PDB file of C-alpha atoms in Angstrom:
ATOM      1  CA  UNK A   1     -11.021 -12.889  -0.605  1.00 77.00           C
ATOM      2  CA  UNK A   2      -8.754 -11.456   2.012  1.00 86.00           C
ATOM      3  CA  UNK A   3      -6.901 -14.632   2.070  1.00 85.00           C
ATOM      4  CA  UNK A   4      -6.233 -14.683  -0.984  1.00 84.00           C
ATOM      5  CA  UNK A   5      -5.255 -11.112  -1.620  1.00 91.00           C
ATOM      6  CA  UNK A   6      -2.673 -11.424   1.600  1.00 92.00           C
ATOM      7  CA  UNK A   7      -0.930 -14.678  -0.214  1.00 91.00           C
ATOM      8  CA  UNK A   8      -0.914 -12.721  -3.066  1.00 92.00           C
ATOM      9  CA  UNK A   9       1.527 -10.253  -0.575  1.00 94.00           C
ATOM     10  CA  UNK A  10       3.289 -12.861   0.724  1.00 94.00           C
ATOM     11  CA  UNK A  11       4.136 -14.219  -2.987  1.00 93.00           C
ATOM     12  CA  UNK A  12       5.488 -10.915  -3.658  1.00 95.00           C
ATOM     13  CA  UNK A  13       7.284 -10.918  -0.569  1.00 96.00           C
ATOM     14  CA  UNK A  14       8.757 -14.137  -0.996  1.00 94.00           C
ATOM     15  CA  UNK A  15       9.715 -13.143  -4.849  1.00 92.00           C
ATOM     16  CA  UNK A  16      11.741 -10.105  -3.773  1.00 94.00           C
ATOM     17  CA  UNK A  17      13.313 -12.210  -1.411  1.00 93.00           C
ATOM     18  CA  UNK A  18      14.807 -14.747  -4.181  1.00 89.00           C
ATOM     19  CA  UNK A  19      12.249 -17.589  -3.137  1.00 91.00           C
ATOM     20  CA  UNK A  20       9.560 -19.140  -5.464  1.00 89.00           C
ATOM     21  CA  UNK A  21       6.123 -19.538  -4.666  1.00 92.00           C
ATOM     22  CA  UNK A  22       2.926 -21.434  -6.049  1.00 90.00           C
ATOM     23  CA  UNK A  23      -0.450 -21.385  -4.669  1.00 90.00           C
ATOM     24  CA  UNK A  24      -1.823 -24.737  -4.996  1.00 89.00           C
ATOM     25  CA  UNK A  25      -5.464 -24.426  -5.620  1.00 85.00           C
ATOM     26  CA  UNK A  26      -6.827 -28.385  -5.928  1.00 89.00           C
ATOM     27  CA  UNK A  27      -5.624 -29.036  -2.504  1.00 88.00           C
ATOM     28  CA  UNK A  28      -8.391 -26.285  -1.732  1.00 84.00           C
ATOM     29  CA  UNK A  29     -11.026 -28.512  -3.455  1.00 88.00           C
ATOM     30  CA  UNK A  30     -10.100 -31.957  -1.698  1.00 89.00           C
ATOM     31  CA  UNK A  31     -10.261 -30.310   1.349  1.00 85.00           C
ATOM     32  CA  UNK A  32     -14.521 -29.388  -0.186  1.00 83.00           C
ATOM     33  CA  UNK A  33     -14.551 -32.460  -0.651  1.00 87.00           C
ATOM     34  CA  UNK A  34     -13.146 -34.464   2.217  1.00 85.00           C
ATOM     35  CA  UNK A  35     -13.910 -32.634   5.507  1.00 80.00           C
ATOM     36  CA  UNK A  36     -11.652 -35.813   7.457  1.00 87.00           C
ATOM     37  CA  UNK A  37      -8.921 -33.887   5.884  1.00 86.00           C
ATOM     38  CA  UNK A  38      -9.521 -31.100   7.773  1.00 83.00           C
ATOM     39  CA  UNK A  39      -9.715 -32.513  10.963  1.00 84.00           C
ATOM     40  CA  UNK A  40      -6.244 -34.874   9.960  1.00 88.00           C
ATOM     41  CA  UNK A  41      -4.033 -31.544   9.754  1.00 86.00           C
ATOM     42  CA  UNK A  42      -5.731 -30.301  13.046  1.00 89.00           C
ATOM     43  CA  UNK A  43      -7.904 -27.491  11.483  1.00 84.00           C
ATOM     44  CA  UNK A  44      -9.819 -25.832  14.805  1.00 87.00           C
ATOM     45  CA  UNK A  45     -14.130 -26.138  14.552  1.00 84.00           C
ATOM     46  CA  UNK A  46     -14.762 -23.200  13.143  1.00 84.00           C
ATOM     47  CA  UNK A  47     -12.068 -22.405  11.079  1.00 84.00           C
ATOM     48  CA  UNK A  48     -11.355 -22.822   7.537  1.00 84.00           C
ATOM     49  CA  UNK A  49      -8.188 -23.057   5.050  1.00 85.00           C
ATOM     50  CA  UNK A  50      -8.478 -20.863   2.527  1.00 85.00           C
ATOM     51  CA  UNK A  51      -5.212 -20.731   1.003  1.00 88.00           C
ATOM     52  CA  UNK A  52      -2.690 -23.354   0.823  1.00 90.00           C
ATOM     53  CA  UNK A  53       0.856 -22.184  -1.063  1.00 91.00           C
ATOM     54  CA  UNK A  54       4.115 -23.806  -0.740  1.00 92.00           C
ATOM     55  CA  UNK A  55       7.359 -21.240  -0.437  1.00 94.00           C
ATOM     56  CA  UNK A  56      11.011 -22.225  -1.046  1.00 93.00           C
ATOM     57  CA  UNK A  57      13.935 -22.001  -3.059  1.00 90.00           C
ATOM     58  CA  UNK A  58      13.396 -22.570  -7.011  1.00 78.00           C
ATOM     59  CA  UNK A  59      15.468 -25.980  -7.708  1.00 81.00           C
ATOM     60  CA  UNK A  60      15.342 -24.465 -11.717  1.00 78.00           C
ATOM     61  CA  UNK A  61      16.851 -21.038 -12.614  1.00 76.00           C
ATOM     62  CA  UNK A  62      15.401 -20.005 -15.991  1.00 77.00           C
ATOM     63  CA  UNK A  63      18.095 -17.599 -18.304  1.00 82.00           C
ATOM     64  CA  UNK A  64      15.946 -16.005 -20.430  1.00 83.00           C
ATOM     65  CA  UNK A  65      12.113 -15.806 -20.668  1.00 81.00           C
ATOM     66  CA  UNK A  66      10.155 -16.531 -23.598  1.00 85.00           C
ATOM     67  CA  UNK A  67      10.517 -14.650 -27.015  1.00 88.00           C
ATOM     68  CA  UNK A  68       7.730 -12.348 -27.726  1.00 89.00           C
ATOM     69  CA  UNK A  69       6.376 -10.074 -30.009  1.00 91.00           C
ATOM     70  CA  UNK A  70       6.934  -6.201 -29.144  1.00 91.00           C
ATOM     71  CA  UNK A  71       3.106  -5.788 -28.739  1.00 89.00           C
ATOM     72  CA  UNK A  72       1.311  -3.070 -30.700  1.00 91.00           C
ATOM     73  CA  UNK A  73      -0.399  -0.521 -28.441  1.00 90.00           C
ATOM     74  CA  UNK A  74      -2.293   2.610 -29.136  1.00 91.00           C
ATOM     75  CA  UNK A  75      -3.158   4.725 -26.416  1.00 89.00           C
ATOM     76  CA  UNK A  76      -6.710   7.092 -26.438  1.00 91.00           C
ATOM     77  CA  UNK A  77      -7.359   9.882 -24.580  1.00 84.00           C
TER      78      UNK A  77
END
């Protein structure tokens, strides 16, 4: 969980910087699945990749988001 919380940091990080991020979870279950992949990017005995994310600039700038409807919320005390 702490890996995952601290990429979620660095995501924001990156974000307020003007990069894109995106955390790319199926490389997390070929490496369950394949230990030799491991071992081919030089993972140490012992250790373990938790989180794998790519970080760069966005080639696509989006203009506007999606429309929406203005939700309708009613708050309780």
């Amino acid at each position: 969980a702490d890996a995952v919380y601290a990429g979620y940091g660095l995501m924001l990080a990156a974000h307020l910087r003007g990069l894109g991020t995106c955390q790319i979870g199926y490389f997390n279950v070929a490496l369950e699945q394949d230990a030799s992949l491991q071992d081919g990017l030089g993972v140490p005995k012992g250790r373990e990749i938790k989180l794998v994310m790519i970080i760069g600039h966005q080639k696509y700038r989006y203009r506007r988001g999606i429309p929406r409807r203005t939700p309708e919320v009613e708050w309780v005390e």
